[in-house]
């Protein structure tokens, strides 16, 4: 028997759906429905704000003009339009070593372990975040360190039963049994592939890490928790340039540096700041703001990090603001459909780190983060390094995959996906060796 399916209602539904999606995809408020552009020929023409010209059009020609005028101006523009401003309130910090291990048979061969509570007090309240530190057991003097925030808790970076488990909010991971925004012992070591701790200490470096959610939980709660809650002035409305979460995480990284300055075993003048993805955006902002960071490394940081926003390739300003509104200040939210009106683009964030060494790493399959846009931003930041008398990036084209290039401005495009791999670490440590004058073949001794 033949059954006739009435054609009209179905086609009506299809037409309505197609129409709705088309309307939504062009509506400015509907960045979620717009398909990401991955076609280089569709990248719009754009002009980048000049590195060596002040906002009112004056040429920047000397090192002094760079450090005294243009660099502070760039930081101020990013504060006002992108990441937001940290409230100007007095705060106190206190550091407490809550655990240390000089065990003869340590879980990480060759390493000493320290766990430090960083306590911050402001407006009569306190916030505590915990830093895990591994240091080489053998060293002749203060130790250079990598500092990096982590995504899943300090205990997730390493198989070490003594690492304390955070009780802060974490992202749920249903496949790992994390459903109530609290982590557990079962996640110990799950991210160890991203953290070659043994190799880091073997090469003479310390590694310090803090769970980013200890500083500020990564969800939009109108800034009621984390360090926002203790530093924001009680009872005051949030300004349009009020700090978002990236600024909060970056502020937390500077508190880690405050601790290093008190710790005789650590060389606070040789700290390489590293971050992956949203934490790569954070590393760039923290490194630009705080000149005490000797080296700044961004891994796959993409939109709002190392990638040029004006290319609108992969993730866009419209989309990032829609999905992660709490990362930025509210002024940034207004630039989704007028990215060319931003007084900055991300090359200026990299330039603001000059003359200190900076390294940008991309991954070939990480199109969402726009590897080419990351390379071009680094390249476009070059004039600041040249003005400061440092090596700028001489490459005019992206290097082949898995080849690290550059001196003061380093870059590589790793083959593969969005991740941090042993290859990335090897490039970062080689870069740090060069700048910290460490002889890698010599067990890390200077
Ligand atoms: C998302 C987001 C990116 C971010 C990444 C991450 O993909 O869109 O901007 O870098 O998450 O931090 O893992």
PDB file of C-alpha atoms in Angstrom, residues 58-230:
ATOM      1  CA  UNK A  58      52.641  61.614  16.831  1.00  0.00           C
ATOM      2  CA  UNK A  59      55.556  59.480  15.627  1.00  0.00           C
ATOM      3  CA  UNK A  60      57.341  57.393  18.262  1.00  0.00           C
ATOM      4  CA  UNK A  61      61.033  57.503  17.439  1.00  0.00           C
ATOM      5  CA  UNK A  62      63.055  56.804  20.548  1.00  0.00           C
ATOM      6  CA  UNK A  63      63.282  54.102  23.187  1.00  0.00           C
ATOM      7  CA  UNK A  64      62.315  56.705  25.746  1.00  0.00           C
ATOM      8  CA  UNK A  65      59.177  57.686  23.792  1.00  0.00           C
ATOM      9  CA  UNK A  66      58.312  54.016  23.545  1.00  0.00           C
ATOM     10  CA  UNK A  67      58.634  53.212  27.255  1.00  0.00           C
ATOM     11  CA  UNK A  68      57.318  56.530  28.578  1.00  0.00           C
ATOM     12  CA  UNK A  69      54.547  57.355  26.114  1.00  0.00           C
ATOM     13  CA  UNK A  70      53.400  54.740  23.606  1.00  0.00           C
ATOM     14  CA  UNK A  71      53.733  51.577  25.715  1.00  0.00           C
ATOM     15  CA  UNK A  72      51.738  53.016  28.656  1.00  0.00           C
ATOM     16  CA  UNK A  73      49.197  54.371  26.169  1.00  0.00           C
ATOM     17  CA  UNK A  74      48.756  50.915  24.585  1.00  0.00           C
ATOM     18  CA  UNK A  75      48.250  49.314  28.007  1.00  0.00           C
ATOM     19  CA  UNK A  76      45.698  51.952  28.869  1.00  0.00           C
ATOM     20  CA  UNK A  77      43.800  51.337  25.603  1.00  0.00           C
ATOM     21  CA  UNK A  78      43.651  47.602  26.351  1.00  0.00           C
ATOM     22  CA  UNK A  79      42.455  48.357  29.891  1.00  0.00           C
ATOM     23  CA  UNK A  80      39.742  50.628  28.644  1.00  0.00           C
ATOM     24  CA  UNK A  81      38.524  48.686  25.625  1.00  0.00           C
ATOM     25  CA  UNK A  82      39.423  45.019  26.069  1.00  0.00           C
ATOM     26  CA  UNK A  83      40.389  43.432  29.391  1.00  0.00           C
ATOM     27  CA  UNK A  84      39.257  46.055  31.896  1.00  0.00           C
ATOM     28  CA  UNK A  85      40.861  47.864  34.764  1.00  0.00           C
ATOM     29  CA  UNK A  86      41.827  46.405  38.150  1.00  0.00           C
ATOM     30  CA  UNK A  87      40.207  48.517  40.894  1.00  0.00           C
ATOM     31  CA  UNK A  88      42.591  50.860  42.598  1.00  0.00           C
ATOM     32  CA  UNK A  89      42.141  49.582  46.153  1.00  0.00           C
ATOM     33  CA  UNK A  90      44.799  48.753  48.718  1.00  0.00           C
ATOM     34  CA  UNK A  91      45.382  45.055  49.296  1.00  0.00           C
ATOM     35  CA  UNK A  92      47.702  42.913  51.383  1.00  0.00           C
ATOM     36  CA  UNK A  93      49.297  39.600  50.565  1.00  0.00           C
ATOM     37  CA  UNK A  94      50.607  36.895  52.813  1.00  0.00           C
ATOM     38  CA  UNK A  95      52.368  33.704  51.751  1.00  0.00           C
ATOM     39  CA  UNK A  96      52.194  30.473  53.682  1.00  0.00           C
ATOM     40  CA  UNK A  97      54.134  27.356  52.745  1.00  0.00           C
ATOM     41  CA  UNK A  98      51.526  24.733  53.511  1.00  0.00           C
ATOM     42  CA  UNK A  99      53.497  21.723  52.357  1.00  0.00           C
ATOM     43  CA  UNK A 100      57.067  21.022  51.346  1.00  0.00           C
ATOM     44  CA  UNK A 101      58.850  17.854  50.451  1.00  0.00           C
ATOM     45  CA  UNK A 102      62.573  17.269  50.324  1.00  0.00           C
ATOM     46  CA  UNK A 103      62.024  13.517  50.148  1.00  0.00           C
ATOM     47  CA  UNK A 104      64.948  11.363  49.074  1.00  0.00           C
ATOM     48  CA  UNK A 105      62.673   9.504  46.625  1.00  0.00           C
ATOM     49  CA  UNK A 106      60.372  12.188  45.326  1.00  0.00           C
ATOM     50  CA  UNK A 107      57.378  11.351  43.095  1.00  0.00           C
ATOM     51  CA  UNK A 108      58.910  13.624  40.461  1.00  0.00           C
ATOM     52  CA  UNK A 109      62.526  12.419  40.116  1.00  0.00           C
ATOM     53  CA  UNK A 110      65.042  15.169  40.762  1.00  0.00           C
ATOM     54  CA  UNK A 111      62.493  17.619  42.154  1.00  0.00           C
ATOM     55  CA  UNK A 112      61.678  19.343  45.413  1.00  0.00           C
ATOM     56  CA  UNK A 113      58.032  20.264  45.959  1.00  0.00           C
ATOM     57  CA  UNK A 114      56.522  23.298  47.646  1.00  0.00           C
ATOM     58  CA  UNK A 115      52.857  24.229  48.018  1.00  0.00           C
ATOM     59  CA  UNK A 116      52.219  27.832  48.914  1.00  0.00           C
ATOM     60  CA  UNK A 117      48.981  29.539  49.850  1.00  0.00           C
ATOM     61  CA  UNK A 118      48.825  33.047  48.448  1.00  0.00           C
ATOM     62  CA  UNK A 119      46.397  34.972  50.637  1.00  0.00           C
ATOM     63  CA  UNK A 120      45.079  38.275  49.388  1.00  0.00           C
ATOM     64  CA  UNK A 121      43.111  40.639  51.620  1.00  0.00           C
ATOM     65  CA  UNK A 122      41.153  43.707  50.556  1.00  0.00           C
ATOM     66  CA  UNK A 123      37.982  45.457  51.631  1.00  0.00           C
ATOM     67  CA  UNK A 124      37.990  43.349  54.807  1.00  0.00           C
ATOM     68  CA  UNK A 125      37.829  40.056  52.892  1.00  0.00           C
ATOM     69  CA  UNK A 126      40.287  37.321  52.007  1.00  0.00           C
ATOM     70  CA  UNK A 127      40.876  35.097  48.979  1.00  0.00           C
ATOM     71  CA  UNK A 128      43.385  32.256  48.951  1.00  0.00           C
ATOM     72  CA  UNK A 129      44.910  30.595  45.924  1.00  0.00           C
ATOM     73  CA  UNK A 130      47.421  27.801  46.054  1.00  0.00           C
ATOM     74  CA  UNK A 131      50.614  27.513  44.040  1.00  0.00           C
ATOM     75  CA  UNK A 132      52.353  24.206  43.396  1.00  0.00           C
ATOM     76  CA  UNK A 133      56.090  24.493  42.774  1.00  0.00           C
ATOM     77  CA  UNK A 134      58.664  21.934  41.677  1.00  0.00           C
ATOM     78  CA  UNK A 135      62.332  22.924  41.815  1.00  0.00           C
ATOM     79  CA  UNK A 136      65.416  21.024  40.712  1.00  0.00           C
ATOM     80  CA  UNK A 137      67.079  19.441  43.747  1.00  0.00           C
ATOM     81  CA  UNK A 138      70.511  20.331  42.399  1.00  0.00           C
ATOM     82  CA  UNK A 139      71.163  23.991  41.826  1.00  0.00           C
ATOM     83  CA  UNK A 140      73.987  26.419  42.335  1.00  0.00           C
ATOM     84  CA  UNK A 141      71.881  29.452  42.993  1.00  0.00           C
ATOM     85  CA  UNK A 142      68.430  30.955  42.583  1.00  0.00           C
ATOM     86  CA  UNK A 143      66.450  28.944  40.056  1.00  0.00           C
ATOM     87  CA  UNK A 144      64.771  30.324  36.909  1.00  0.00           C
ATOM     88  CA  UNK A 145      61.157  29.169  36.677  1.00  0.00           C
ATOM     89  CA  UNK A 146      58.276  28.717  34.310  1.00  0.00           C
ATOM     90  CA  UNK A 147      55.023  30.028  35.723  1.00  0.00           C
ATOM     91  CA  UNK A 148      51.741  28.909  34.195  1.00  0.00           C
ATOM     92  CA  UNK A 149      48.117  28.712  35.271  1.00  0.00           C
ATOM     93  CA  UNK A 150      46.366  25.362  34.851  1.00  0.00           C
ATOM     94  CA  UNK A 151      42.816  24.419  33.831  1.00  0.00           C
ATOM     95  CA  UNK A 152      41.905  21.443  36.012  1.00  0.00           C
ATOM     96  CA  UNK A 153      43.555  21.815  39.397  1.00  0.00           C
ATOM     97  CA  UNK A 154      47.190  21.494  40.478  1.00  0.00           C
ATOM     98  CA  UNK A 155      46.701  17.776  41.131  1.00  0.00           C
ATOM     99  CA  UNK A 156      45.740  17.216  37.460  1.00  0.00           C
ATOM    100  CA  UNK A 157      49.157  18.197  36.095  1.00  0.00           C
ATOM    101  CA  UNK A 158      51.181  15.401  37.677  1.00  0.00           C
ATOM    102  CA  UNK A 159      50.994  11.930  39.222  1.00  0.00           C
ATOM    103  CA  UNK A 160      51.934  13.031  42.700  1.00  0.00           C
ATOM    104  CA  UNK A 161      49.695  11.879  45.576  1.00  0.00           C
ATOM    105  CA  UNK A 162      50.848  14.744  47.797  1.00  0.00           C
ATOM    106  CA  UNK A 163      49.491  17.534  45.598  1.00  0.00           C
ATOM    107  CA  UNK A 164      46.597  19.167  47.414  1.00  0.00           C
ATOM    108  CA  UNK A 165      43.217  19.073  45.667  1.00  0.00           C
ATOM    109  CA  UNK A 166      41.439  22.393  45.185  1.00  0.00           C
ATOM    110  CA  UNK A 167      37.929  22.841  46.573  1.00  0.00           C
ATOM    111  CA  UNK A 168      37.210  25.737  44.197  1.00  0.00           C
ATOM    112  CA  UNK A 169      34.615  25.587  41.425  1.00  0.00           C
ATOM    113  CA  UNK A 170      35.745  23.513  38.424  1.00  0.00           C
ATOM    114  CA  UNK A 171      34.214  22.852  35.023  1.00  0.00           C
ATOM    115  CA  UNK A 172      32.145  19.674  34.959  1.00  0.00           C
ATOM    116  CA  UNK A 173      33.672  16.704  33.155  1.00  0.00           C
ATOM    117  CA  UNK A 174      30.873  14.148  32.990  1.00  0.00           C
ATOM    118  CA  UNK A 175      33.078  11.476  31.407  1.00  0.00           C
ATOM    119  CA  UNK A 176      35.399  11.798  34.394  1.00  0.00           C
ATOM    120  CA  UNK A 177      32.572  11.783  36.912  1.00  0.00           C
ATOM    121  CA  UNK A 178      32.816  15.502  37.707  1.00  0.00           C
ATOM    122  CA  UNK A 179      29.220  16.720  37.729  1.00  0.00           C
ATOM    123  CA  UNK A 180      28.916  19.029  40.741  1.00  0.00           C
ATOM    124  CA  UNK A 181      31.619  21.557  39.842  1.00  0.00           C
ATOM    125  CA  UNK A 182      33.988  20.059  42.412  1.00  0.00           C
ATOM    126  CA  UNK A 183      37.060  18.090  41.424  1.00  0.00           C
ATOM    127  CA  UNK A 184      38.349  14.907  43.017  1.00  0.00           C
ATOM    128  CA  UNK A 185      41.348  12.738  43.603  1.00  0.00           C
ATOM    129  CA  UNK A 186      40.413  10.679  40.554  1.00  0.00           C
ATOM    130  CA  UNK A 187      41.655  13.481  38.280  1.00  0.00           C
ATOM    131  CA  UNK A 188      45.191  13.279  39.578  1.00  0.00           C
ATOM    132  CA  UNK A 189      47.590  13.422  36.630  1.00  0.00           C
ATOM    133  CA  UNK A 190      44.926  13.593  33.893  1.00  0.00           C
ATOM    134  CA  UNK A 191      46.673  16.508  32.182  1.00  0.00           C
ATOM    135  CA  UNK A 192      50.231  15.315  32.707  1.00  0.00           C
ATOM    136  CA  UNK A 193      50.904  15.089  28.965  1.00  0.00           C
ATOM    137  CA  UNK A 194      50.870  18.898  28.945  1.00  0.00           C
ATOM    138  CA  UNK A 195      53.327  19.233  31.841  1.00  0.00           C
ATOM    139  CA  UNK A 196      56.699  17.470  31.384  1.00  0.00           C
ATOM    140  CA  UNK A 197      57.740  18.292  34.956  1.00  0.00           C
ATOM    141  CA  UNK A 198      60.599  15.831  35.134  1.00  0.00           C
ATOM    142  CA  UNK A 199      62.155  17.193  31.945  1.00  0.00           C
ATOM    143  CA  UNK A 200      61.643  20.793  33.094  1.00  0.00           C
ATOM    144  CA  UNK A 201      63.559  20.240  36.332  1.00  0.00           C
ATOM    145  CA  UNK A 202      66.186  18.142  34.537  1.00  0.00           C
ATOM    146  CA  UNK A 203      66.894  21.172  32.365  1.00  0.00           C
ATOM    147  CA  UNK A 204      67.421  23.323  35.417  1.00  0.00           C
ATOM    148  CA  UNK A 205      64.063  25.078  35.634  1.00  0.00           C
ATOM    149  CA  UNK A 206      61.461  25.267  38.316  1.00  0.00           C
ATOM    150  CA  UNK A 207      57.781  24.973  37.454  1.00  0.00           C
ATOM    151  CA  UNK A 208      55.121  26.897  39.346  1.00  0.00           C
ATOM    152  CA  UNK A 209      51.427  26.549  38.648  1.00  0.00           C
ATOM    153  CA  UNK A 210      48.122  27.735  40.087  1.00  0.00           C
ATOM    154  CA  UNK A 211      44.650  26.463  39.283  1.00  0.00           C
ATOM    155  CA  UNK A 212      43.060  29.435  37.474  1.00  0.00           C
ATOM    156  CA  UNK A 213      39.676  28.869  39.099  1.00  0.00           C
ATOM    157  CA  UNK A 214      41.247  29.431  42.529  1.00  0.00           C
ATOM    158  CA  UNK A 215      41.805  33.029  41.400  1.00  0.00           C
ATOM    159  CA  UNK A 216      38.516  33.488  39.598  1.00  0.00           C
ATOM    160  CA  UNK A 217      35.988  30.774  38.661  1.00  0.00           C
ATOM    161  CA  UNK A 218      35.485  30.628  34.903  1.00  0.00           C
ATOM    162  CA  UNK A 219      31.763  31.292  34.556  1.00  0.00           C
ATOM    163  CA  UNK A 220      29.684  34.413  34.377  1.00  0.00           C
ATOM    164  CA  UNK A 221      28.305  35.211  37.805  1.00  0.00           C
ATOM    165  CA  UNK A 222      28.302  39.006  37.416  1.00  0.00           C
ATOM    166  CA  UNK A 223      31.703  39.036  39.155  1.00  0.00           C
ATOM    167  CA  UNK A 224      30.377  37.972  42.528  1.00  0.00           C
ATOM    168  CA  UNK A 225      33.168  35.542  43.351  1.00  0.00           C
ATOM    169  CA  UNK A 226      36.931  35.049  42.984  1.00  0.00           C
ATOM    170  CA  UNK A 227      39.249  38.016  43.383  1.00  0.00           C
ATOM    171  CA  UNK A 228      36.600  40.294  41.846  1.00  0.00           C
ATOM    172  CA  UNK A 229      34.543  39.831  44.987  1.00  0.00           C
ATOM    173  CA  UNK A 230      37.264  41.052  47.293  1.00  0.00           C
TER     174      UNK A 230
END
